[in-house]
Tab-separated table of C-alpha atoms in Angstrom:
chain	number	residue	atom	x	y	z
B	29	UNK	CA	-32.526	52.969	9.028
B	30	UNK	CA	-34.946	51.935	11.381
B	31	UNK	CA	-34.025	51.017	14.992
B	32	UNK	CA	-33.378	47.116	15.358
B	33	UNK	CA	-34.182	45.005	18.593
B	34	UNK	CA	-35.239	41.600	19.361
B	35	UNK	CA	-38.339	42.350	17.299
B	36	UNK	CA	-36.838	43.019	14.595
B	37	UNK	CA	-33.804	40.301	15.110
B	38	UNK	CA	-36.637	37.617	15.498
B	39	UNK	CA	-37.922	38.355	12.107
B	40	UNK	CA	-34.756	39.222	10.659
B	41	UNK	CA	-33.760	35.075	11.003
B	42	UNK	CA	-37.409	33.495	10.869
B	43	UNK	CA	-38.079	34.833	7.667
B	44	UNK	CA	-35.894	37.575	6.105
B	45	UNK	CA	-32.627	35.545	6.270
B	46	UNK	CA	-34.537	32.440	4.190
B	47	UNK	CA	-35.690	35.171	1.959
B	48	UNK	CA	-31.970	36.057	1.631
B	49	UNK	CA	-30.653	32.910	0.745
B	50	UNK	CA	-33.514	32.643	-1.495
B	51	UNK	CA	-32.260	35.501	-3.510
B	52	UNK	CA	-28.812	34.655	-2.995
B	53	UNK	CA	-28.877	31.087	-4.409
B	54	UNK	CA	-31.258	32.275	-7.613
B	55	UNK	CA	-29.627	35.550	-8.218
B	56	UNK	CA	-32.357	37.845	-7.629
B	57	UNK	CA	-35.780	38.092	-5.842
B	58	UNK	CA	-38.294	39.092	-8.745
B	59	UNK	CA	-40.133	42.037	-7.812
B	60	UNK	CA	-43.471	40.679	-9.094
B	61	UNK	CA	-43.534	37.669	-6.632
B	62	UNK	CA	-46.778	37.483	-4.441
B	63	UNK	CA	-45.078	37.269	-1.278
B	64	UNK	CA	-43.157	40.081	-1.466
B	65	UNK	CA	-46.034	42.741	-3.186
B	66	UNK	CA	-47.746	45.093	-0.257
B	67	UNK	CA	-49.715	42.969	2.032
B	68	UNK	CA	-48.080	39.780	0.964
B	69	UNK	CA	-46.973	36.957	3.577
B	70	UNK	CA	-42.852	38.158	3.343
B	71	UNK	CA	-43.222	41.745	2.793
B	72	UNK	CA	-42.705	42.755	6.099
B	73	UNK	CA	-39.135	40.647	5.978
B	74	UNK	CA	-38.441	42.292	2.542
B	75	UNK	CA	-38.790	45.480	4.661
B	76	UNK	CA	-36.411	44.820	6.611
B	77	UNK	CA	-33.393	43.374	3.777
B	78	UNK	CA	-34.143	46.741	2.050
B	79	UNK	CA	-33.439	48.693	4.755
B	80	UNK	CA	-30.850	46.957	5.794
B	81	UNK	CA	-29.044	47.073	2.131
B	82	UNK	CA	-29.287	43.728	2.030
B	83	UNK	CA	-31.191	43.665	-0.433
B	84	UNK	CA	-31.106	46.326	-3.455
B	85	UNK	CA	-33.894	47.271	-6.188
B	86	UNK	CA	-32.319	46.708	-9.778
B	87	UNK	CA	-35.201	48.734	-12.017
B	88	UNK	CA	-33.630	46.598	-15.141
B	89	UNK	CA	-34.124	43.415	-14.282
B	90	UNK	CA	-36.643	44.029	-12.259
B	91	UNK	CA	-35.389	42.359	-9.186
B	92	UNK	CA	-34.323	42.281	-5.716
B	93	UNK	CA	-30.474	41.139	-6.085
B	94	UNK	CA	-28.089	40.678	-2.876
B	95	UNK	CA	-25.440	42.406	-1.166
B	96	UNK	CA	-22.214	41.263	0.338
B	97	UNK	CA	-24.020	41.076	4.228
B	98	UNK	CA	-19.598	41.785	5.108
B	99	UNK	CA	-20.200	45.649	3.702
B	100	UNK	CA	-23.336	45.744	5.463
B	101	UNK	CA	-22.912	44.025	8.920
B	102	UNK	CA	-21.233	46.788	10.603
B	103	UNK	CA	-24.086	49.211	9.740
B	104	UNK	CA	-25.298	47.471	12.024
B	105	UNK	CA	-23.553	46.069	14.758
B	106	UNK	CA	-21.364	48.941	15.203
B	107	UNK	CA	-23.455	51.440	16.115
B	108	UNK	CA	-25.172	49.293	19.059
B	109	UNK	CA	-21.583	48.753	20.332
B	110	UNK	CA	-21.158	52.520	20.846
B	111	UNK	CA	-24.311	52.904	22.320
B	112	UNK	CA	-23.107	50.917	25.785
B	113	UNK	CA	-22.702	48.004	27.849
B	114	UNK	CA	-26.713	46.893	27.734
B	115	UNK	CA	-26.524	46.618	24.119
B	116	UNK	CA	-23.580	44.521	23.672
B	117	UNK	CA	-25.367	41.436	23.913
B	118	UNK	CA	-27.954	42.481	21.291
B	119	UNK	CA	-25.677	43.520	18.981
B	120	UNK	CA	-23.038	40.338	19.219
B	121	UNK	CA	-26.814	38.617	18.014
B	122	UNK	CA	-26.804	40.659	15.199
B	123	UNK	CA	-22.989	39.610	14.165
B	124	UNK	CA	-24.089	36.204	14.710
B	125	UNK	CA	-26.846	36.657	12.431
B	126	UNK	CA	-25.444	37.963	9.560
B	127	UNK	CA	-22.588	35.337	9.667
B	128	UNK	CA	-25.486	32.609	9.198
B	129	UNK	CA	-25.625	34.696	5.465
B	130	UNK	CA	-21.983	34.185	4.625
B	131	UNK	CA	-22.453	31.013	3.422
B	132	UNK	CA	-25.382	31.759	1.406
B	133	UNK	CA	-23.601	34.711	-0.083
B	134	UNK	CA	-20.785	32.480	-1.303
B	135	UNK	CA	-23.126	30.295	-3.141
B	136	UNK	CA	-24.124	33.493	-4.763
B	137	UNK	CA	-23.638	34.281	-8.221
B	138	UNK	CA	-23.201	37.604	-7.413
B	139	UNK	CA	-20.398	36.794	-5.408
B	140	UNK	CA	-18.208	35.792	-8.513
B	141	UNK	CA	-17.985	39.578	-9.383
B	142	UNK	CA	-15.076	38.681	-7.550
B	143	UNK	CA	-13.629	42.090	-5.769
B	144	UNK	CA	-15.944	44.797	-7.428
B	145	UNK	CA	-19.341	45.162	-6.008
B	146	UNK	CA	-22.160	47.790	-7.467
B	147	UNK	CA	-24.291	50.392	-5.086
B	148	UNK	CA	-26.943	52.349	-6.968
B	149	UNK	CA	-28.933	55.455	-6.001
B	150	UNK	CA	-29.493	55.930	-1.719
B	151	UNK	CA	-27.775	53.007	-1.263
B	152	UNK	CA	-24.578	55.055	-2.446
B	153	UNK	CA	-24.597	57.169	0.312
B	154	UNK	CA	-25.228	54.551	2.966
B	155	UNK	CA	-22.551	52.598	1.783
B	156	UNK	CA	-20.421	55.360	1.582
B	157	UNK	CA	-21.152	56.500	5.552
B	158	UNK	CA	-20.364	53.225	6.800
B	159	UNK	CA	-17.178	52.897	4.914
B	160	UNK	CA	-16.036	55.910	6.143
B	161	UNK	CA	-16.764	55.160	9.934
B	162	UNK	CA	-14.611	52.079	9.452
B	163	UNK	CA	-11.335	54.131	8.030
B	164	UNK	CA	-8.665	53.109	10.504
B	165	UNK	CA	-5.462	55.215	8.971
B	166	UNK	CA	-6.241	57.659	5.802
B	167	UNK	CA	-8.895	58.886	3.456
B	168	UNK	CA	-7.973	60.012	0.525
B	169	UNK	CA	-10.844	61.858	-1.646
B	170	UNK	CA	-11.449	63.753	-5.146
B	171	UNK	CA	-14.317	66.090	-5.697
B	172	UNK	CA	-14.773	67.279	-9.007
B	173	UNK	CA	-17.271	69.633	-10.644
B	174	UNK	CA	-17.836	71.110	-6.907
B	175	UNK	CA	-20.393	73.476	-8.326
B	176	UNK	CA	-23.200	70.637	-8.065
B	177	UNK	CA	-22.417	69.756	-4.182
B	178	UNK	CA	-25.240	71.169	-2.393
B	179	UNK	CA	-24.866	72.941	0.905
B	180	UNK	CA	-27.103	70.546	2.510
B	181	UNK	CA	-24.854	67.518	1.156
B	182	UNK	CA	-21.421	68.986	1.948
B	183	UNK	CA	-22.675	70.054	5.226
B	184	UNK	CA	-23.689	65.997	5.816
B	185	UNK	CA	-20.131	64.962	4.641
B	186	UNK	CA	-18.467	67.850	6.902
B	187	UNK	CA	-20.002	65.924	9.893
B	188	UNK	CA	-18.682	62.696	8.607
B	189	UNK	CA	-15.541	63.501	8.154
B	190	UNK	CA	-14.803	66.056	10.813
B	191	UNK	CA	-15.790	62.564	13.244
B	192	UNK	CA	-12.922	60.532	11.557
B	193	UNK	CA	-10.096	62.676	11.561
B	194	UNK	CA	-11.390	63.404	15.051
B	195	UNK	CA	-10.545	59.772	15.558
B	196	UNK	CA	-7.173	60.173	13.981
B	197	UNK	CA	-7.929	59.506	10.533
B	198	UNK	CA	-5.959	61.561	7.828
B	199	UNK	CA	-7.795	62.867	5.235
B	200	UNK	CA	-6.478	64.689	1.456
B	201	UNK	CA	-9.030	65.740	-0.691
B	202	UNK	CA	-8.546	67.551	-4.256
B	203	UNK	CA	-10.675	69.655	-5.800
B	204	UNK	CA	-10.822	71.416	-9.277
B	205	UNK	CA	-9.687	75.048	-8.987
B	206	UNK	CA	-12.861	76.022	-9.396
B	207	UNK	CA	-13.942	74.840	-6.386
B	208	UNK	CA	-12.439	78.091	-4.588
B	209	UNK	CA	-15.435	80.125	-5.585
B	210	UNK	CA	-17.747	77.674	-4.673
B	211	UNK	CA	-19.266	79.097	-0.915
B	212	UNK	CA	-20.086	76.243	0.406
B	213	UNK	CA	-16.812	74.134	-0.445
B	214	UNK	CA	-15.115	76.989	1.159
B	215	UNK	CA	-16.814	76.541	4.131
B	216	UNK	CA	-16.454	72.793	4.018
B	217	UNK	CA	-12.957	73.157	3.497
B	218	UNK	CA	-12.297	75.479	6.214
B	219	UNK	CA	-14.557	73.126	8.801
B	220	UNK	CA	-12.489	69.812	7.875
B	221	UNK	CA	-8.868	71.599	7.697
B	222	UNK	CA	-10.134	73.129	11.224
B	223	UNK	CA	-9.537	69.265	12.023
B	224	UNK	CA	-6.498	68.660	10.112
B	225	UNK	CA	-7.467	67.634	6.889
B	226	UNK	CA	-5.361	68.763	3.572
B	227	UNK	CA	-7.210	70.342	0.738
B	228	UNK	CA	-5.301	71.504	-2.312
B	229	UNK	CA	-6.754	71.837	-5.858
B	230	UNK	CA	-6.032	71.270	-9.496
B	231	UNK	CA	-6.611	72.993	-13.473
B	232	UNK	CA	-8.507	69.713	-14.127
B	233	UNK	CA	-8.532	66.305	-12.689
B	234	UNK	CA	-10.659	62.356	-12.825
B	235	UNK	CA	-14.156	61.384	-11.530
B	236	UNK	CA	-14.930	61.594	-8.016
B	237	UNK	CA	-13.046	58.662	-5.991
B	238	UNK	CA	-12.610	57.493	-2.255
B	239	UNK	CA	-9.388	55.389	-1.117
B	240	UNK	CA	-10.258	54.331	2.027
B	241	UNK	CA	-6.981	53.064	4.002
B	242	UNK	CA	-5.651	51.959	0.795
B	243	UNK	CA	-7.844	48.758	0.888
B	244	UNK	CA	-11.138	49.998	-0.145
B	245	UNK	CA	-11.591	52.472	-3.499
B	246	UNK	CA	-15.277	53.688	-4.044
B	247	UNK	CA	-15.340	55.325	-8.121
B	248	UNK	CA	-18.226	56.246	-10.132
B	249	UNK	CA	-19.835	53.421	-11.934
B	250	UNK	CA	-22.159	55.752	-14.513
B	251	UNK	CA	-21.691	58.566	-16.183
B	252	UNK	CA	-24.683	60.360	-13.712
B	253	UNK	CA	-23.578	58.945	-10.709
B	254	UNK	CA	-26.249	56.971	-10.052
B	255	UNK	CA	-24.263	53.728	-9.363
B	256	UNK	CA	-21.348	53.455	-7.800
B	257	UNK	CA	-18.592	50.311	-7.823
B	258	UNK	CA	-16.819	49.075	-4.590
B	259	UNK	CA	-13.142	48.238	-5.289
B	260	UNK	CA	-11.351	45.739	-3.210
B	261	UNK	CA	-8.773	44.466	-5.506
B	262	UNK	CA	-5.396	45.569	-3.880
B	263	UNK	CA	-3.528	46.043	-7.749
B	264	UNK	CA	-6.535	48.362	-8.973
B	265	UNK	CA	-6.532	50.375	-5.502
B	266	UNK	CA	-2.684	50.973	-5.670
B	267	UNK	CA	-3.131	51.849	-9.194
B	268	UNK	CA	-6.194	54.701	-8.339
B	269	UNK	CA	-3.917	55.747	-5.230
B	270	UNK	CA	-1.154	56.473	-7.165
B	271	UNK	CA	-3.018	58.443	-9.828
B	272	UNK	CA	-3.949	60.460	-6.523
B	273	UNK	CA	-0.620	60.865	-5.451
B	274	UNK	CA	0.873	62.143	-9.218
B	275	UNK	CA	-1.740	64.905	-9.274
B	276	UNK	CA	-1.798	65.744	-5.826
B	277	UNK	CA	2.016	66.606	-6.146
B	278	UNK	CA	0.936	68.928	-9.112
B	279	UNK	CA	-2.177	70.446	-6.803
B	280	UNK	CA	-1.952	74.038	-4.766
B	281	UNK	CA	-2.748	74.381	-1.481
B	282	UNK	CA	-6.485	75.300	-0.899
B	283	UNK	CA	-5.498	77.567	1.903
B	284	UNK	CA	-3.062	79.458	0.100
B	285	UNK	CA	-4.344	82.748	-1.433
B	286	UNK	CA	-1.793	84.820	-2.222
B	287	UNK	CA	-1.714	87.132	-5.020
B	288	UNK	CA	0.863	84.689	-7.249
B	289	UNK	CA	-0.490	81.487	-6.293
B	290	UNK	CA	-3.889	83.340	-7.342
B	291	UNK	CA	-2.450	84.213	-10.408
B	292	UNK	CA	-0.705	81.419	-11.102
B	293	UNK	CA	-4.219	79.665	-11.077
B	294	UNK	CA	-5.534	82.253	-13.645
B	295	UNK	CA	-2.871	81.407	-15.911
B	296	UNK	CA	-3.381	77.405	-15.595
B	297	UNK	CA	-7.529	77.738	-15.919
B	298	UNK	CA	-6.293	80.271	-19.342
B	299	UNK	CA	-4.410	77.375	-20.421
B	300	UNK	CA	-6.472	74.485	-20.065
B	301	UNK	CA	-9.392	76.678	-21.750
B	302	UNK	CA	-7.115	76.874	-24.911
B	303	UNK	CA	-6.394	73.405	-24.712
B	304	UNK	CA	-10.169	73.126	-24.691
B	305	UNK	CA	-10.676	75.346	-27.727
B	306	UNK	CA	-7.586	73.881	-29.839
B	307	UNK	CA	-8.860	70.349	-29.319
B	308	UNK	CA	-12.315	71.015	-30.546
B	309	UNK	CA	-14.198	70.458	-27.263
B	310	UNK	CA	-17.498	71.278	-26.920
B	311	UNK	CA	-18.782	74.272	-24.414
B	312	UNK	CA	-20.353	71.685	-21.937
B	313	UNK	CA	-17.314	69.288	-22.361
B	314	UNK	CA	-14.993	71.884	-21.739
B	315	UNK	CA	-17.026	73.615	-18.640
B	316	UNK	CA	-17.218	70.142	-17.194
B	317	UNK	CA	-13.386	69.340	-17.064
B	318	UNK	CA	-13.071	72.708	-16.005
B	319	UNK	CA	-15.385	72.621	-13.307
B	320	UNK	CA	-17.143	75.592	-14.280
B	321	UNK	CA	-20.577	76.677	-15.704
B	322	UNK	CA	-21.227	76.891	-19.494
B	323	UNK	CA	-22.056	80.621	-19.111
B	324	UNK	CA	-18.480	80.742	-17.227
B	325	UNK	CA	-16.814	78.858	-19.665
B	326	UNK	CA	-18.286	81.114	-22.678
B	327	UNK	CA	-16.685	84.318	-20.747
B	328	UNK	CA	-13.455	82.561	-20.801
B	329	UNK	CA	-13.565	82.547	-24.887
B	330	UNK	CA	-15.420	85.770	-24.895
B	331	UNK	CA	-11.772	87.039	-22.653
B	332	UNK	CA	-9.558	85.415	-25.042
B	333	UNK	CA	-11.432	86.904	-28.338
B	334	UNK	CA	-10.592	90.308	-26.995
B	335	UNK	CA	-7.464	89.311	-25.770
B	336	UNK	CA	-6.767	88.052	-29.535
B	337	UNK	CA	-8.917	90.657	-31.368
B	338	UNK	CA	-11.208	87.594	-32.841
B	339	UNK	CA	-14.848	88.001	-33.776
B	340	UNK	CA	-15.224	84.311	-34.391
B	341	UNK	CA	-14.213	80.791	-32.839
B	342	UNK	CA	-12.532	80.302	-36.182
B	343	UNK	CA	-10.791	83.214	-35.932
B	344	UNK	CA	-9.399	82.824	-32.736
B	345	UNK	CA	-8.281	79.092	-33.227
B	346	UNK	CA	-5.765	80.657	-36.398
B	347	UNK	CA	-4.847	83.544	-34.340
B	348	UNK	CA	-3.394	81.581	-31.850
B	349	UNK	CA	-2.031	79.186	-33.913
B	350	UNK	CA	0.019	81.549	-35.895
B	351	UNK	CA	1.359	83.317	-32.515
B	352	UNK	CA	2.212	79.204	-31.384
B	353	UNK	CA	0.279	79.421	-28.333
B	354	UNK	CA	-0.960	76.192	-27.429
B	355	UNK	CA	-1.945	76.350	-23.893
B	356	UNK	CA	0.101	73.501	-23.015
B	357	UNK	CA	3.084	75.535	-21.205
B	358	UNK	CA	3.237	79.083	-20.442
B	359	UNK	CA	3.079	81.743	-23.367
């Protein structure tokens, strides 16, 4: 985001906060009006909503739709706070001139989604950063399929999250017992629980989620994460938060590597790989609720066909059906 001053404020509420409303009251901002294309009278003000998050690019319908300017605002105004006493003043202008947009946003119709509101692509991830700089009490976090968190991303979410519990936030995460192969989860994991967050992980767990001091849940919204939905309903919150709860309880400690907790994850990632194989999943299914690669996954059968003395799939799946195993308890 840019920096913001009284340039900026001046056409913030001249022309970007009519455009707003504009968008607001309709629905949407079509992409192919004139005054919004490069070099067109508002484009400057469109700008300006976009990088703000004000406004968000939906490829299809082709429009500009709104955001609630409450998850936004703070983006904003917060950050000038911190900066110091000369600031203050600008940034109680900005509060008072995204509360001019409250009104508009309530004649939305996007504000009868009612409690759930959509992010999609980088607005994700700006969304997500303010959220997190307004936790007050706990975060509560699950991380799936850690194999595809880059070092560059965990090392951006380290920083994050290292400043809130800093703060006296309390943070749980789970991860996929995978994860503790992963290098750089390990060292995210060791930087966070440096600052007194909890880590444990699990033989398989649900999508990536963020509780947010029980008020706020942020879930996937598409199957390649490319939207995300913003949960403020308390019932559906308390229902994700105890889902976190049940399988935390069932989780091991992150930082516990001794040889039978080590083993005892062996046995669990054997028996969830036989559930796999029983149930008819297929390799990138099966890898996926594992948390593990395809080629990783593959080894896992390839173990259990010498293990079983099975040439084929087929072979294997009778084998272990006349011996009873079913991978759901411990053989």
């Amino acid at each position: 985001m840019t920096d913001l001053g009284p340039e900026e404020r001046t056409l913030f509420e001249k022309q970007a906060s009519p455009l707003y409303e504009e968008a607001a009251v309709s629905g949407g901002l079509p992409e192919a009006d004139p005054r919004i294309a490069p070099g067109g009278e508002l484009r400057p003000a469109l700008d300006l909503l976009v990088s703000l998050n004000l406004l968000v690019h939906d490829r299809s319908s082709a429009q500009y739709v709104p955001v609630d300017p409450s998850t936004v605002s703070s983006h904003v105004v917060s950050p000038m706070s911190q900066q110091g006493a000369e600031l203050l003043n600008e940034s109680s202008e900005w509060a008072r001139a995204f509360g001019q947009l409250s009104q508009s946003w309530r004649r939305s119709p996007s504000s009868a989604r009612g409690p759930i509101s959509e992010f999609r692509d980088a607005a994700i991830g700006t969304f997500i950063e303010g959220a997190v700089r307004e936790a007050e009490v706990e975060l509560l976090t699950a991380q799936p399929q850690s194999a595809r968190d880059s070092s560059a991303r965990l090392a951006v979410a380290a920083e994050r999250e290292k400043a809130a519990l800093d703060r006296g936030v309390t943070m749980r995460t789970l991860y996929q017992h995978s994860a503790r192969r992963h290098a750089p989860t390990r060292k995210w994991v060791a930087e966070v629980t440096a600052h007194g967050a909890e880590v444990r992980t699990l033989d398989e767990f649900f999508n990536r989620m963020i509780v947010i001091d029980r008020r706020l849940a942020i879930i996937p919204g598409a199957a390649d994460l490319s939207v995300a939905m913003a949960i403020r309903e308390p019932g559906l919150v308390t229902y994700l938060v105890d889902v976190f709860e049940r399988a935390w309880e069932r989780a091991r400690s992150f930082a516990d590597t001794e040889r039978s907790m080590m083993n005892d994850i062996a046995k669990e990632q054997r028996a969830m790989t036989i559930r796999m194989l029983i149930e008819g999943h297929s390799d990138p299914v099966s890898a996926k609720r594992l948390g593990v690669s395809a080629r990783t996954f593959a080894a896992y059968v390839a173990d259990l066909k010498t293990e079983y003395d099975a040439e084929t799939r087929f072979q294997l799946g009778y084998t272990m059906g006349q011996a009873g195993v079913s991978g759901l308890e411990e053989e």
